[in-house]
Amino acid sequence: MDYKKYWNIGDSYYVSGDYNLAIKYLQKAYEIESKSECLNYIGCCYIKLNQLDKAFTIFERLTKLESWERPWFNLGRIHLYKNELEDALKCFNRAIEISPSNGNCYFYLALYHEKTNNIEEAIKLYKKSLSL
């Protein structure tokens, strides 16, 4: 089998909510081609499984490999879940710095502002995320 087939099977398991099987197939895909997108997806599976330390390790590694916003906003999500608000804010801002036209970056920053009861700013950022 090739990378794309393992990726697609892993993606299907992710969508169906079977994150353990998704990890299994995504890891096989990653063994074939060491693509950052695959590793990022594995980290997202670990978030869904509430294995935040494993996810954190993956995303932190990805931030050192290349300049890509996804691992930054995923790290921010983990910090937000752990109520590490200052670290979450730094990660979301870094994601926006890397990719200012990515609506997901603003969406996660809006979540931060919602959690910190800055509702007006959260609404503004949610709307911005929709416009991108």
Backbone as CSV, one residue per row, in Angstrom:
resi,resn,N_x,N_y,N_z,CA_x,CA_y,CA_z,C_x,C_y,C_z
1,MET,0.842,-1.201,0.000,0.000,0.000,0.000,0.872,1.244,0.000
2,ASP,0.316,2.310,-0.490,1.070,3.544,-0.517,0.558,4.512,0.555
3,TYR,1.280,5.604,0.678,0.978,6.616,1.699,-0.483,7.046,1.655
4,LYS,-0.972,7.393,0.472,-2.318,7.962,0.332,-3.391,6.977,0.804
5,LYS,-3.190,5.698,0.554,-4.179,4.699,0.977,-4.234,4.617,2.507
6,TYR,-3.070,4.562,3.134,-3.050,4.545,4.611,-3.642,5.840,5.171
7,TRP,-3.292,6.962,4.534,-3.823,8.264,4.965,-5.351,8.251,4.898
8,ASN,-5.901,7.805,3.785,-7.351,7.798,3.607,-8.053,6.878,4.598
9,ILE,-7.470,5.733,4.876,-8.065,4.831,5.870,-8.027,5.499,7.246
10,GLY,-6.882,6.086,7.595,-6.769,6.796,8.870,-7.752,7.938,8.973
11,ASP,-7.900,8.672,7.887,-8.855,9.791,7.862,-10.284,9.284,8.068
12,SER,-10.619,8.181,7.433,-11.968,7.611,7.575,-12.233,7.192,9.027
13,TYR,-11.248,6.583,9.647,-11.420,6.202,11.053,-11.538,7.442,11.947
14,TYR,-10.786,8.479,11.630,-10.882,9.723,12.404,-12.300,10.294,12.306
15,VAL,-12.796,10.387,11.096,-14.133,10.942,10.868,-15.199,10.103,11.579
16,SER,-14.985,8.788,11.637,-15.969,7.908,12.279,-15.826,7.905,13.805
17,GLY,-14.760,8.552,14.317,-14.570,8.638,15.764,-13.721,7.531,16.357
18,ASP,-13.147,6.672,15.519,-12.275,5.608,16.031,-10.828,6.101,15.954
19,TYR,-10.445,6.870,16.951,-9.154,7.560,16.924,-7.975,6.609,17.088
20,ASN,-8.162,5.513,17.810,-7.066,4.553,17.951,-6.725,3.903,16.618
21,LEU,-7.748,3.510,15.867,-7.471,2.934,14.547,-6.958,3.999,13.587
22,ALA,-7.440,5.217,13.729,-6.923,6.308,12.899,-5.422,6.459,13.119
23,ILE,-5.007,6.446,14.390,-3.580,6.561,14.716,-2.795,5.430,14.073
24,LYS,-3.316,4.217,14.170,-2.621,3.050,13.609,-2.326,3.246,12.120
25,TYR,-3.327,3.677,11.361,-3.143,3.837,9.914,-2.352,5.095,9.569
26,LEU,-2.542,6.129,10.318,-1.763,7.348,10.069,-0.284,7.121,10.386
27,GLN,0.006,6.322,11.413,1.404,5.994,11.713,2.030,5.185,10.577
28,LYS,1.245,4.284,9.993,1.749,3.520,8.835,2.049,4.472,7.676
29,ALA,1.141,5.413,7.451,1.365,6.395,6.386,2.638,7.190,6.665
30,TYR,2.815,7.577,7.921,3.989,8.368,8.301,5.285,7.562,8.114
31,GLU,5.230,6.256,8.331,6.410,5.409,8.109,6.793,5.381,6.625
32,ILE,5.797,5.501,5.762,6.055,5.493,4.319,6.597,6.846,3.867
33,GLU,5.944,7.922,4.303,6.383,9.279,3.976,6.256,10.130,5.237
34,SER,7.355,10.666,5.680,7.372,11.463,6.913,6.823,12.864,6.663
35,LYS,5.511,12.945,6.466,4.878,14.232,6.179,4.343,14.855,7.465
36,SER,4.570,16.149,7.604,4.116,16.870,8.786,2.608,16.811,8.951
37,GLU,1.871,16.845,7.842,0.411,16.808,7.921,-0.068,15.526,8.594
38,CYS,0.635,14.446,8.363,0.278,13.166,8.955,0.535,13.186,10.456
39,LEU,1.689,13.677,10.834,2.032,13.765,12.253,1.059,14.694,12.980
40,ASN,0.692,15.793,12.340,-0.270,16.715,12.927,-1.612,16.016,13.172
41,TYR,-2.041,15.224,12.207,-3.312,14.502,12.314,-3.263,13.497,13.471
42,ILE,-2.125,12.834,13.635,-1.954,11.904,14.762,-2.093,12.664,16.074
43,GLY,-1.493,13.843,16.140,-1.626,14.673,17.338,-3.071,15.037,17.618
44,CYS,-3.833,15.326,16.569,-5.263,15.642,16.733,-6.028,14.433,17.264
45,CYS,-5.647,13.231,16.834,-6.261,12.010,17.375,-6.005,11.918,18.871
46,TYR,-4.771,12.212,19.276,-4.444,12.156,20.711,-5.238,13.187,21.508
47,ILE,-5.490,14.351,20.915,-6.349,15.330,21.598,-7.735,14.730,21.796
48,LYS,-8.287,14.127,20.760,-9.625,13.526,20.852,-9.668,12.422,21.906
49,LEU,-8.549,11.714,22.081,-8.467,10.651,23.087,-8.109,11.191,24.477
50,ASN,-7.995,12.516,24.581,-7.610,13.194,25.822,-6.228,12.746,26.318
51,GLN,-5.370,12.414,25.380,-3.978,12.084,25.692,-3.142,13.305,25.319
52,LEU,-3.333,14.332,26.128,-2.792,15.651,25.797,-1.269,15.698,25.819
53,ASP,-0.639,14.924,26.684,0.827,14.935,26.726,1.427,14.374,25.435
54,LYS,0.826,13.297,24.919,1.306,12.730,23.649,1.090,13.731,22.520
55,ALA,-0.083,14.349,22.507,-0.383,15.344,21.470,0.590,16.514,21.563
56,PHE,0.837,16.983,22.780,1.730,18.119,22.993,3.114,17.826,22.432
57,THR,3.628,16.641,22.704,4.958,16.252,22.222,5.022,16.315,20.699
58,ILE,3.983,15.826,20.044,3.949,15.838,18.582,3.920,17.268,18.057
59,PHE,3.024,18.087,18.586,2.893,19.455,18.072,4.138,20.280,18.357
60,GLU,4.721,20.082,19.527,5.950,20.814,19.851,7.067,20.440,18.876
61,ARG,7.149,19.158,18.551,8.143,18.691,17.575,7.908,19.348,16.214
62,LEU,6.645,19.417,15.803,6.318,20.019,14.505,6.675,21.500,14.444
63,THR,6.552,22.214,15.550,6.893,23.644,15.537,8.379,23.853,15.276
64,LYS,9.181,22.856,15.592,10.623,22.962,15.384,11.032,22.518,13.978
65,LEU,10.167,21.754,13.318,10.499,21.225,11.992,10.262,22.217,10.863
66,GLU,9.203,23.018,10.998,8.888,23.951,9.916,7.995,25.067,10.447
67,SER,7.891,26.100,9.655,7.045,27.236,10.009,5.647,26.972,9.454
68,TRP,4.791,26.435,10.307,3.447,26.029,9.910,2.506,26.367,11.051
69,GLU,1.357,26.951,10.756,0.462,27.435,11.812,-0.267,26.323,12.558
70,ARG,-0.546,25.210,11.929,-1.369,24.171,12.561,-0.820,23.654,13.886
71,PRO,0.447,23.281,13.952,0.907,22.805,15.262,0.830,23.891,16.332
72,TRP,0.970,25.158,15.927,0.878,26.247,16.904,-0.526,26.383,17.452
73,PHE,-1.559,26.351,16.565,-2.891,26.494,17.140,-3.326,25.225,17.862
74,ASN,-2.761,24.076,17.479,-3.063,22.854,18.232,-2.396,22.862,19.606
75,LEU,-1.179,23.377,19.679,-0.551,23.559,21.002,-1.393,24.511,21.850
76,GLY,-1.867,25.575,21.234,-2.724,26.524,21.945,-3.980,25.866,22.470
77,ARG,-4.577,24.978,21.670,-5.765,24.244,22.125,-5.462,23.451,23.386
78,ILE,-4.316,22.767,23.388,-3.940,21.971,24.559,-3.766,22.877,25.770
79,HIS,-3.062,23.985,25.595,-2.894,24.927,26.709,-4.247,25.436,27.195
80,LEU,-5.150,25.684,26.273,-6.484,26.155,26.640,-7.224,25.089,27.454
81,TYR,-7.156,23.827,27.022,-7.803,22.733,27.746,-7.230,22.588,29.154
82,LYS,-5.928,22.859,29.285,-5.267,22.747,30.593,-5.377,24.031,31.406
83,ASN,-6.078,25.010,30.872,-6.263,26.311,31.513,-4.938,27.070,31.685
84,GLU,-4.016,26.831,30.782,-2.729,27.537,30.748,-2.887,28.684,29.747
85,LEU,-3.596,29.695,30.204,-4.110,30.715,29.296,-3.025,31.573,28.653
86,GLU,-2.007,31.949,29.407,-0.942,32.775,28.839,-0.214,32.031,27.722
87,ASP,0.056,30.747,27.950,0.720,29.941,26.917,-0.191,29.747,25.704
88,ALA,-1.484,29.562,25.958,-2.433,29.422,24.844,-2.407,30.673,23.976
89,LEU,-2.457,31.824,24.602,-2.461,33.084,23.858,-1.201,33.224,23.003
90,LYS,-0.050,32.880,23.553,1.205,32.958,22.798,1.157,32.057,21.560
91,CYS,0.624,30.860,21.731,0.558,29.920,20.608,-0.400,30.408,19.529
92,PHE,-1.561,30.902,19.936,-2.526,31.392,18.943,-1.970,32.601,18.194
93,ASN,-1.312,33.490,18.914,-0.714,34.657,18.251,0.400,34.237,17.284
94,ARG,1.163,33.228,17.661,2.225,32.732,16.771,1.612,32.126,15.502
95,ALA,0.517,31.412,15.647,-0.157,30.831,14.488,-0.615,31.932,13.534
96,ILE,-1.171,32.999,14.087,-1.621,34.122,13.256,-0.443,34.820,12.591
97,GLU,0.651,34.930,13.310,1.860,35.549,12.758,2.341,34.760,11.530
98,ILE,2.266,33.436,11.601,2.712,32.582,10.507,1.728,32.619,9.340
99,SER,0.435,32.614,9.671,-0.579,32.520,8.618,-1.759,33.446,8.918
100,PRO,-1.577,34.745,8.671,-2.616,35.715,9.019,-3.913,35.582,8.211
101,SER,-3.912,34.789,7.158,-5.135,34.627,6.365,-5.852,33.303,6.648
102,ASN,-5.407,32.572,7.662,-6.039,31.301,8.023,-7.111,31.553,9.078
103,GLY,-8.366,31.350,8.708,-9.481,31.593,9.617,-9.446,30.758,10.880
104,ASN,-8.886,29.548,10.807,-8.820,28.696,11.999,-7.999,29.336,13.110
105,CYS,-6.962,30.052,12.738,-6.117,30.716,13.743,-6.946,31.712,14.552
106,TYR,-7.779,32.462,13.869,-8.618,33.456,14.548,-9.730,32.781,15.351
107,PHE,-10.216,31.652,14.847,-11.240,30.900,15.567,-10.711,30.467,16.937
108,TYR,-9.507,29.920,16.956,-8.953,29.452,18.231,-8.595,30.613,19.150
109,LEU,-8.140,31.721,18.583,-7.902,32.910,19.401,-9.228,33.409,19.992
110,ALA,-10.303,33.305,19.228,-11.630,33.683,19.733,-12.025,32.792,20.914
111,LEU,-11.734,31.499,20.823,-12.019,30.594,21.942,-11.301,31.044,23.206
112,TYR,-10.042,31.451,23.024,-9.273,31.963,24.166,-9.995,33.161,24.786
113,HIS,-10.394,34.110,23.960,-11.052,35.314,24.479,-12.403,34.986,25.113
114,GLU,-13.085,34.015,24.567,-14.348,33.591,25.179,-14.093,33.001,26.567
115,LYS,-13.057,32.176,26.662,-12.727,31.541,27.947,-12.289,32.575,28.982
116,THR,-11.690,33.662,28.527,-11.236,34.703,29.454,-12.289,35.797,29.631
117,ASN,-13.503,35.501,29.204,-14.656,36.402,29.364,-14.517,37.730,28.630
118,ASN,-13.727,37.747,27.599,-13.634,38.918,26.738,-14.532,38.642,25.527
119,ILE,-15.827,38.652,25.776,-16.814,38.206,24.796,-16.838,39.101,23.557
120,GLU,-16.714,40.398,23.751,-16.736,41.321,22.611,-15.605,41.003,21.627
121,GLU,-14.417,40.783,22.163,-13.270,40.436,21.306,-13.470,39.055,20.677
122,ALA,-14.035,38.128,21.436,-14.286,36.788,20.909,-15.221,36.853,19.703
123,ILE,-16.296,37.607,19.826,-17.250,37.727,18.716,-16.579,38.341,17.494
124,LYS,-15.791,39.370,17.727,-15.064,40.020,16.624,-14.160,39.013,15.899
125,LEU,-13.460,38.185,16.673,-12.547,37.205,16.082,-13.292,36.051,15.424
126,TYR,-14.406,35.634,16.002,-15.220,34.608,15.345,-15.672,35.103,13.986
127,LYS,-16.122,36.356,13.929,-16.572,36.919,12.658,-15.417,37.004,11.655
128,LYS,-14.245,37.389,12.160,-13.079,37.442,11.263,-12.750,36.061,10.722
129,SER,-12.856,35.041,11.582,-12.547,33.680,11.130,-13.505,33.244,10.021
130,LEU,-14.745,33.726,10.077,-15.723,33.385,9.045,-15.444,34.102,7.724
131,SER,-14.823,35.258,7.816,-14.591,36.060,6.598,-13.347,35.618,5.825
132,LEU,-12.546,34.774,6.401,-11.291,34.355,5.730,-11.451,33.029,4.991
